[in-house]
PDB file of C-alpha atoms in Angstrom:
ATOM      1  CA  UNK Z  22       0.000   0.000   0.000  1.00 81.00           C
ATOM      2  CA  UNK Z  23       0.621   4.068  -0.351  1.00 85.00           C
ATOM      3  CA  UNK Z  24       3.574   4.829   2.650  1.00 88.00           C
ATOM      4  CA  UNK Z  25       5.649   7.561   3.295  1.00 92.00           C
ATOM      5  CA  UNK Z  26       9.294   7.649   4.871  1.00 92.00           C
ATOM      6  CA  UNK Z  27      10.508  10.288   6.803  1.00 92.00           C
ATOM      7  CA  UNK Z  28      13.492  11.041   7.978  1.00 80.00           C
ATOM      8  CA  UNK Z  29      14.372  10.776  11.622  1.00 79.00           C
ATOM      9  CA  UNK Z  30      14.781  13.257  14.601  1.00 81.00           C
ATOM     10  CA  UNK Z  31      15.434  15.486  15.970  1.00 93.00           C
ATOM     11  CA  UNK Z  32      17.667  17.790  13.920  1.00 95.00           C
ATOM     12  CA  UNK Z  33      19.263  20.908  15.710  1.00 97.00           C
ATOM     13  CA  UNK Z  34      21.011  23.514  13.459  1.00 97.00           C
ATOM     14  CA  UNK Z  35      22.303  26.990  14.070  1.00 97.00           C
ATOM     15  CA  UNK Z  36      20.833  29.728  12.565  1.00 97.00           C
ATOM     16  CA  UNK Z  37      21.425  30.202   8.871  1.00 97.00           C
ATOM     17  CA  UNK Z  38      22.643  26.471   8.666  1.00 97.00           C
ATOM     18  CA  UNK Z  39      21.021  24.564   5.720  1.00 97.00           C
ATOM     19  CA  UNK Z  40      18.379  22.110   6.302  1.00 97.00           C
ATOM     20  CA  UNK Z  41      17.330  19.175   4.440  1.00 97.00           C
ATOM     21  CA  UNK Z  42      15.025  16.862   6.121  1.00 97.00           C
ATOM     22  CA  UNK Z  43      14.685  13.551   3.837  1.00 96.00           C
ATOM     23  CA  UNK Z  44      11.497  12.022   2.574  1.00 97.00           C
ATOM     24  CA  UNK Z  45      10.715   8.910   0.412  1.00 96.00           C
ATOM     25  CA  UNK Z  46       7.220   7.439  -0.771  1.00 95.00           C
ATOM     26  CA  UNK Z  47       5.717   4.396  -1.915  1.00 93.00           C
ATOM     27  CA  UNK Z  48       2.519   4.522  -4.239  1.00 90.00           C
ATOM     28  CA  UNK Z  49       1.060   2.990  -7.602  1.00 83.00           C
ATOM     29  CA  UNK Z  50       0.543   5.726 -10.427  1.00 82.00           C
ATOM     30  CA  UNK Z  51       1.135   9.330  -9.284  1.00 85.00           C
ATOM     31  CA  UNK Z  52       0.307  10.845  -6.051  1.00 91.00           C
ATOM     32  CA  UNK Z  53       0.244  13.821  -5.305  1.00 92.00           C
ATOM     33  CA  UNK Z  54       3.081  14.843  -2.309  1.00 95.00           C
ATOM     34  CA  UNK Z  55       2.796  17.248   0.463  1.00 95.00           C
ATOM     35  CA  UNK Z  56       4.824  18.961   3.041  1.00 96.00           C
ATOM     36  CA  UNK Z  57       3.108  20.076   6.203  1.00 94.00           C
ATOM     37  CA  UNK Z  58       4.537  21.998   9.304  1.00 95.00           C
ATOM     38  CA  UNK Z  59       3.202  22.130  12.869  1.00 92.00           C
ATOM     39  CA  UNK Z  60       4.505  24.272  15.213  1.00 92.00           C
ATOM     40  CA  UNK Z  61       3.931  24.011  19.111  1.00 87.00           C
ATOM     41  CA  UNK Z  62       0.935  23.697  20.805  1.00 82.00           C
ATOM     42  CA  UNK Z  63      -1.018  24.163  16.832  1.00 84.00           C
ATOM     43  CA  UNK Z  64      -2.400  22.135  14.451  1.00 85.00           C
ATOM     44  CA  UNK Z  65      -0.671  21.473  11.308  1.00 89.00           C
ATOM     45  CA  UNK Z  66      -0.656  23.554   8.714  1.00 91.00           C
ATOM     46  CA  UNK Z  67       0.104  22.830   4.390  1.00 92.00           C
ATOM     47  CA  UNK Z  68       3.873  24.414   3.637  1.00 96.00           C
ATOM     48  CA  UNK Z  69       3.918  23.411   0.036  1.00 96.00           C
ATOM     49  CA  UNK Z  70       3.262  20.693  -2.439  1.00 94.00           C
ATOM     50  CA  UNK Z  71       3.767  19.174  -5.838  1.00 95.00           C
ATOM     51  CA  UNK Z  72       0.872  17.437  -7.316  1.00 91.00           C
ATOM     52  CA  UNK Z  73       3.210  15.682 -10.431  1.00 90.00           C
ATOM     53  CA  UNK Z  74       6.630  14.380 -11.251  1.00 92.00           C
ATOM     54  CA  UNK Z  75       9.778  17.652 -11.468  1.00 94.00           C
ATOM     55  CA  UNK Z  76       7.239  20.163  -9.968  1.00 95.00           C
ATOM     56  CA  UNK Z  77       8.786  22.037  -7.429  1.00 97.00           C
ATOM     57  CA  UNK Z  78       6.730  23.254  -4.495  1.00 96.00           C
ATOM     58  CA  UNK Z  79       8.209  26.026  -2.173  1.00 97.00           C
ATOM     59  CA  UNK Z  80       6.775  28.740   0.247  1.00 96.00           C
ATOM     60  CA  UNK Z  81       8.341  30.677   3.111  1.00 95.00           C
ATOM     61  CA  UNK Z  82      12.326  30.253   1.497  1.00 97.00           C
ATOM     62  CA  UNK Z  83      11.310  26.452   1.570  1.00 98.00           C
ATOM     63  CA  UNK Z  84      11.521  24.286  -1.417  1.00 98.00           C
ATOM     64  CA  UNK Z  85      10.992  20.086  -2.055  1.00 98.00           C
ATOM     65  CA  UNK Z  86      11.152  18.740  -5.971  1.00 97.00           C
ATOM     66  CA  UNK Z  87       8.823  15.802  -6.777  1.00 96.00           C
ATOM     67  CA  UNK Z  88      11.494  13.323  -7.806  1.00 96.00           C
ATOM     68  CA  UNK Z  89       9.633  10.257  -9.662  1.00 93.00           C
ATOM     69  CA  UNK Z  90      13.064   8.033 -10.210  1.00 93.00           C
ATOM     70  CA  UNK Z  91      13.725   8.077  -6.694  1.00 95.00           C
ATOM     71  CA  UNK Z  92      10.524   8.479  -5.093  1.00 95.00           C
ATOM     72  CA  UNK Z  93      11.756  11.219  -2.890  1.00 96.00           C
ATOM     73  CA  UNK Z  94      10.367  14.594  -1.784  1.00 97.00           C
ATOM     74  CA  UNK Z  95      13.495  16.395   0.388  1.00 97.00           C
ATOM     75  CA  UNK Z  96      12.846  19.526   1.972  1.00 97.00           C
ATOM     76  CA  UNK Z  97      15.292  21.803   2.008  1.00 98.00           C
ATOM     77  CA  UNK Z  98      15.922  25.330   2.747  1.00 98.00           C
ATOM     78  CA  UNK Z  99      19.166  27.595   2.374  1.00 97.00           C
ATOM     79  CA  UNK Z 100      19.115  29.452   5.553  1.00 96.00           C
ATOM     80  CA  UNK Z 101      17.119  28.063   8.542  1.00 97.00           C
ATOM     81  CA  UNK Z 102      15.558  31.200  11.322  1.00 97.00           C
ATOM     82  CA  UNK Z 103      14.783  30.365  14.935  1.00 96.00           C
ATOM     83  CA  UNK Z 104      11.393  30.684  14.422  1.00 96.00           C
ATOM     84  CA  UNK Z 105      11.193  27.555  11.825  1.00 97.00           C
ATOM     85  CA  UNK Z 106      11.638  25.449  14.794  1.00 97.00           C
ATOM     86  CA  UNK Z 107       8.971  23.243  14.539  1.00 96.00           C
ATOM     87  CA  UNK Z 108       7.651  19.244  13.427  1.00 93.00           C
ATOM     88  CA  UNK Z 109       7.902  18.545   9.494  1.00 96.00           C
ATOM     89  CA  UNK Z 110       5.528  16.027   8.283  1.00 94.00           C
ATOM     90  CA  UNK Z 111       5.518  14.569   4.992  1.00 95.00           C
ATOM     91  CA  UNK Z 112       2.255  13.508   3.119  1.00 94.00           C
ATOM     92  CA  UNK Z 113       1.278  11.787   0.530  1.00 93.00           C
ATOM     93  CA  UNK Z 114      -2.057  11.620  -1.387  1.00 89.00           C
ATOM     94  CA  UNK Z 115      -2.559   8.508  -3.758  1.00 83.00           C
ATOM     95  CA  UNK Z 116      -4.215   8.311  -6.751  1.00 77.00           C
ATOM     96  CA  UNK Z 117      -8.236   8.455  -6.888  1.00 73.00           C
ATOM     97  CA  UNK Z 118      -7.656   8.495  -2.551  1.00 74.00           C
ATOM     98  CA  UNK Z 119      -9.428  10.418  -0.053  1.00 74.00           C
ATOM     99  CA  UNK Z 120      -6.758  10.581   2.328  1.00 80.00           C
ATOM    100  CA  UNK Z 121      -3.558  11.474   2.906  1.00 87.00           C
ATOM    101  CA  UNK Z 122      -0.961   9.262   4.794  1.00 89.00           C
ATOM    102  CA  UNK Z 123       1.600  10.994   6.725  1.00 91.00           C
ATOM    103  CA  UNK Z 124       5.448  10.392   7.729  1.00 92.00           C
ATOM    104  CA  UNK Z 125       6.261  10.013  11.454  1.00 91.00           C
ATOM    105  CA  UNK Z 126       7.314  13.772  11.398  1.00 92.00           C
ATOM    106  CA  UNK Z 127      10.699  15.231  12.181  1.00 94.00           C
ATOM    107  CA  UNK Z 128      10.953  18.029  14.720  1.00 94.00           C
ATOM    108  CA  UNK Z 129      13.565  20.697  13.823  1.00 96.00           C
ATOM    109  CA  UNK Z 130      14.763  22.766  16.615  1.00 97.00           C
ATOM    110  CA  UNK Z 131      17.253  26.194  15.516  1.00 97.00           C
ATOM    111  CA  UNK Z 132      18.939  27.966  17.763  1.00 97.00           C
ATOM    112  CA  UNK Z 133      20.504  31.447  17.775  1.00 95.00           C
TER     113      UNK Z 133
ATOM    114  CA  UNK A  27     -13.516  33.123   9.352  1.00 68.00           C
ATOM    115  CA  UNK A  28     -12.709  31.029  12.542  1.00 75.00           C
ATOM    116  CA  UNK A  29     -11.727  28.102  10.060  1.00 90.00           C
ATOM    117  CA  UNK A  30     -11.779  24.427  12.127  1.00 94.00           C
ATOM    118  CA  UNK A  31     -12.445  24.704  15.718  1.00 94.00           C
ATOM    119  CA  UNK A  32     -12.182  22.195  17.806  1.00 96.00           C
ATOM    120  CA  UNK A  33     -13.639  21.276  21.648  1.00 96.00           C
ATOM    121  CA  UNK A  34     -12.628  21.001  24.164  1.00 96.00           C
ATOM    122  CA  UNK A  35      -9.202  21.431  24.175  1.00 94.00           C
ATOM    123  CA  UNK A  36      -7.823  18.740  26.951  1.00 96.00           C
ATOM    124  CA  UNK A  37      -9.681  15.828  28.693  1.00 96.00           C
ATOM    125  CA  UNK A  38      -9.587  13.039  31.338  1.00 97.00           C
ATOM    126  CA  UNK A  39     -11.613  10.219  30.910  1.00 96.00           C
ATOM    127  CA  UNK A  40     -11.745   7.285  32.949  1.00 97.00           C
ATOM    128  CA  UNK A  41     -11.710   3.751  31.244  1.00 97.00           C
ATOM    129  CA  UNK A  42     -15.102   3.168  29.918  1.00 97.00           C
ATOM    130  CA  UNK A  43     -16.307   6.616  29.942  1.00 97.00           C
ATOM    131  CA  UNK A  44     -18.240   7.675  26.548  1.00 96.00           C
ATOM    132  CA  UNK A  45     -17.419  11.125  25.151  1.00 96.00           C
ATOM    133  CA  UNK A  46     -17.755  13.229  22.052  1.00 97.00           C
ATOM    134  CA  UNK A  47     -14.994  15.113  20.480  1.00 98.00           C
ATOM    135  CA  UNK A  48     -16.271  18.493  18.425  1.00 98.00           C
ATOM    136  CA  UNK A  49     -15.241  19.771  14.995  1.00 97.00           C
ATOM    137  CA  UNK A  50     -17.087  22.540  13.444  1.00 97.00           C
ATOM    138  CA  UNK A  51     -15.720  24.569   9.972  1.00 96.00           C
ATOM    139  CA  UNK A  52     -17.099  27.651   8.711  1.00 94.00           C
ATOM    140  CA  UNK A  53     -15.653  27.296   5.162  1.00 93.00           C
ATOM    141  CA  UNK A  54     -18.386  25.440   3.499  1.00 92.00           C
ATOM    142  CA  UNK A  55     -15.578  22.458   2.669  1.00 92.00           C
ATOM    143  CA  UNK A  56     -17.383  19.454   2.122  1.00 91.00           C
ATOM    144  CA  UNK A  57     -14.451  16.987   2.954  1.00 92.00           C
ATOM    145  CA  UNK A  58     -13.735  16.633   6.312  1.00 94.00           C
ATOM    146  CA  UNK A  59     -11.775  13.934   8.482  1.00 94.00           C
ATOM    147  CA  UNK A  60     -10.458  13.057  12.108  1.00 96.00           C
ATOM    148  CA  UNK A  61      -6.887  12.150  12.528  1.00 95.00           C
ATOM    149  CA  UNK A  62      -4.847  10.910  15.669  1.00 95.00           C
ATOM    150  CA  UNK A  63      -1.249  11.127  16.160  1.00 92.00           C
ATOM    151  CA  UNK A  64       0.695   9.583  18.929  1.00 91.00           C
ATOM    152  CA  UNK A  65       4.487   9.880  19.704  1.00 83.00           C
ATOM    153  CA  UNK A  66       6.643   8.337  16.554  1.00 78.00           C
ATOM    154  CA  UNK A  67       3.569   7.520  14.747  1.00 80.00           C
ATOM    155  CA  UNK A  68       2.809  10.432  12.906  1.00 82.00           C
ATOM    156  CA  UNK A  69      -0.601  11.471  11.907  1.00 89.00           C
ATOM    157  CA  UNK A  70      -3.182   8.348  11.433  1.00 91.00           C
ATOM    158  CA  UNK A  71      -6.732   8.425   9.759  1.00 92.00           C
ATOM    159  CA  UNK A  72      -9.510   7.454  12.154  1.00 95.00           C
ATOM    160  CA  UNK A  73     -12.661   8.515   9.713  1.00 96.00           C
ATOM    161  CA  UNK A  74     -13.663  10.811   6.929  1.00 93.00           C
ATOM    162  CA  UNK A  75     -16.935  12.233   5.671  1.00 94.00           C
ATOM    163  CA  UNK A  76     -17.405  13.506   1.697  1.00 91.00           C
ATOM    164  CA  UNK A  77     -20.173  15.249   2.850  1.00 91.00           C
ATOM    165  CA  UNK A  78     -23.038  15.609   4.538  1.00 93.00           C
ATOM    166  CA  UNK A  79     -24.856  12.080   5.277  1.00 94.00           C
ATOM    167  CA  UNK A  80     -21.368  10.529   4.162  1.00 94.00           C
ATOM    168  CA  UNK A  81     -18.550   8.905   6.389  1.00 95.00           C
ATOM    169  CA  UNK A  82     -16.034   6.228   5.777  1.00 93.00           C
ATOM    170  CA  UNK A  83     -13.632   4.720   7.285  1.00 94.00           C
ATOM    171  CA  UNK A  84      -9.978   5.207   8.197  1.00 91.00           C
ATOM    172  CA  UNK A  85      -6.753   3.085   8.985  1.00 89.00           C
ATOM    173  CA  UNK A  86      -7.767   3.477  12.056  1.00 94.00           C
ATOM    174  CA  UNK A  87     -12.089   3.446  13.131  1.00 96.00           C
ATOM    175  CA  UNK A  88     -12.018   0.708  15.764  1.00 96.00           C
ATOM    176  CA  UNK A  89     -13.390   2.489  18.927  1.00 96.00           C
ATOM    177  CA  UNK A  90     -14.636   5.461  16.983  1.00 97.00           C
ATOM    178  CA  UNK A  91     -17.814   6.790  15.706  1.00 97.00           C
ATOM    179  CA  UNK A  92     -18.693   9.574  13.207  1.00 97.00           C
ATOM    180  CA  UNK A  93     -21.620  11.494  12.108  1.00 96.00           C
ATOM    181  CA  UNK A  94     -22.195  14.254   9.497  1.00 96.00           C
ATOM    182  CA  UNK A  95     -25.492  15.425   9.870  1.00 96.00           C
ATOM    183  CA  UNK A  96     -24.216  19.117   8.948  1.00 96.00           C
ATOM    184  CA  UNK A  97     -21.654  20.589   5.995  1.00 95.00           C
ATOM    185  CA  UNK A  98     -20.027  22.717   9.389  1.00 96.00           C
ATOM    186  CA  UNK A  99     -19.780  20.218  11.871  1.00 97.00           C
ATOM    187  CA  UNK A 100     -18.247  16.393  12.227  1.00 98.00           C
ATOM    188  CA  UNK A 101     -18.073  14.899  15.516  1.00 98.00           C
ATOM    189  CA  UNK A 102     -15.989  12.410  16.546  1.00 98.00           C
ATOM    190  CA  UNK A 103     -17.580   9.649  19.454  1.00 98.00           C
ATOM    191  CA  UNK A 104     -15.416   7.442  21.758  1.00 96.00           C
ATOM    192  CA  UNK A 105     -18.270   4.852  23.382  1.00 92.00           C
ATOM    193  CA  UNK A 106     -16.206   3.209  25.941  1.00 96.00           C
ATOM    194  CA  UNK A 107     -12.714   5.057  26.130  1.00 96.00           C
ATOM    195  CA  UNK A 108      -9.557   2.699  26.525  1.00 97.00           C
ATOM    196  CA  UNK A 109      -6.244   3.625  27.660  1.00 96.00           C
ATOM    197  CA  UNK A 110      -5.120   3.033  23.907  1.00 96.00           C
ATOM    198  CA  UNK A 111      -6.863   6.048  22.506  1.00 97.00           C
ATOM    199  CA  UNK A 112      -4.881   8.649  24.986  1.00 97.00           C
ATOM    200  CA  UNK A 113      -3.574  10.486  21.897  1.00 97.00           C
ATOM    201  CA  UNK A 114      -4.182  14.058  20.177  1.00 94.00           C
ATOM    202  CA  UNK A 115      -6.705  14.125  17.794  1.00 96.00           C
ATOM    203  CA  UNK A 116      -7.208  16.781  15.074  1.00 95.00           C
ATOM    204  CA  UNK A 117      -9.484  17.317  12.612  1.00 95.00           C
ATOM    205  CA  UNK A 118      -9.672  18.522   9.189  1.00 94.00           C
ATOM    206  CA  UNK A 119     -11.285  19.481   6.333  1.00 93.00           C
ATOM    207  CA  UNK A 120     -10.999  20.633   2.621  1.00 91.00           C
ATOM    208  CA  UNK A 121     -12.361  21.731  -0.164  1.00 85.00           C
ATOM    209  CA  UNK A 122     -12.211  19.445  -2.071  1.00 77.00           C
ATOM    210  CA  UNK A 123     -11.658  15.521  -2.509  1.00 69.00           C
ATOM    211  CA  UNK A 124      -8.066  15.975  -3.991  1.00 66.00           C
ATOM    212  CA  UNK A 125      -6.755  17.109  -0.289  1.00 66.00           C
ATOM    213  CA  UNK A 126      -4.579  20.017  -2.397  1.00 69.00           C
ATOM    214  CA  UNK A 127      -5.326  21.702   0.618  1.00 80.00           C
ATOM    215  CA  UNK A 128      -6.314  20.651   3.828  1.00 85.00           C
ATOM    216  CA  UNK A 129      -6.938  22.624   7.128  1.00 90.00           C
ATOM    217  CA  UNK A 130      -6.377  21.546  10.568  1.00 91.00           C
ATOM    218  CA  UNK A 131      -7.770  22.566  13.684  1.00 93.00           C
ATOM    219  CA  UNK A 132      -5.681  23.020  16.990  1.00 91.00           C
ATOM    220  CA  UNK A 133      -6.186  19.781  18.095  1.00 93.00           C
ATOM    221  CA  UNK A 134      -8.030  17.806  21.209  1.00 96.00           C
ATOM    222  CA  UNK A 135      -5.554  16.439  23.964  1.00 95.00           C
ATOM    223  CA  UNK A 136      -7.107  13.637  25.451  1.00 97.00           C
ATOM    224  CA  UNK A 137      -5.891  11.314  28.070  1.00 97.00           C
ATOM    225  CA  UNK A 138      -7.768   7.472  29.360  1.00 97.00           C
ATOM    226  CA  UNK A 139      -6.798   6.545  32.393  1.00 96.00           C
TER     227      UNK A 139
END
């Protein structure tokens, strides 16, 4: 069946460090992929997506490329903040579904 | 817009005990959906409506009961609360079937004892 693989936790960085947080899928045909964010004490909330194979999705200076040939969708960003401490979930939509299935989550802590 | 709200925000419950978690959206989405996630789990489907008068099924149903009655509001029943269920639960809901966007509300902490 549709999974998704997240990378483990917790990552610390410094401030302005680059961050890639690592995330691989299983699915039949093409799902669509999704990276979601929850910081403390909120729900979660969409950061970007790609809905079909070389799209990029970014928002906020984040970016993750749909990557067919190696089922992957890495997040990365150049130049983490304090305030992007927070969990990072990656989802995953299969075809035709009505649900999404969700990595464990990775929770990114910057400091100053 | 107060987008998906969610009551009440914490809970005890005592093994057995029946309760009702609420979920209420003021964006006219039609899709909406309860999720629990518990510590290196990540985020698991419990059930999910299409609309109103229509629920399904998640991964994860077993001790769970839904109604959709409403477009606005989906709550989420626990009959006889186990230990097992302690968890956060949030719920969701979208536009549209194709989840290109979904919205989640702050979340219910609830604990069995």
């Amino acid at each position: 069946g549709d999974s998704v693989t997240q990378m483990e936790g917790p990552v610390t960085l410094s401030e302005e460090a680059f961050l890639t947080i690592n995330c691989t899928y299983t699915a039949t045909g093409y799902p669509s992929l999704f990276w979601y964010v929850q910081y403390p004490g909120e729900g979660l909330q969409l950061l970007l997506k790609a809905t079909k194979a070389d799209d990029k999705g970014s928002n906020k200076g984040f970016e993750a490329t749909y990557r067919k040939e190696t089922t992957s969708f890495h997040l990365e960003k150049g130049s983490v903040q304090v305030s992007d401490s927070a969990v990072y979930f990656c989802a995953l939509r299969g075809t035709g579904a009505n649900n999404l299935f969700f990595g464990t989550g990775t929770r990114l802590t910057v400091i100053p | 817009n107060a987008g998906v709200t969610q009551t009440p925000k914490f809970q005890v419950l005592k093994t057995g005990q029946s309760m009702t978690l609420q979920c209420a959206q003021d964006m006219n989405h039609e899709y909406m959906s309860w999720y629990r996630q518990d510590p290196g789990m990540g985020l698991r489907l419990i059930h999910y409506s299409v609309g109103a008068g229509i629920t399904d099924q998640g991964e994860v149903p077993n001790g769970y009961n839904v109604s959709r009655s409403t477009t606005e509001d989906f709550p989420l029943r626990l009959l006889s609360a186990a230990p097992s269920q302690t968890s956060v639960y949030f719920c969701a809901s979208s536009q549209d079937r194709g989840l290109e966007t979904q919205y989640f509300g702050p979340g219910t902490r609830l604990l069995v004892l």
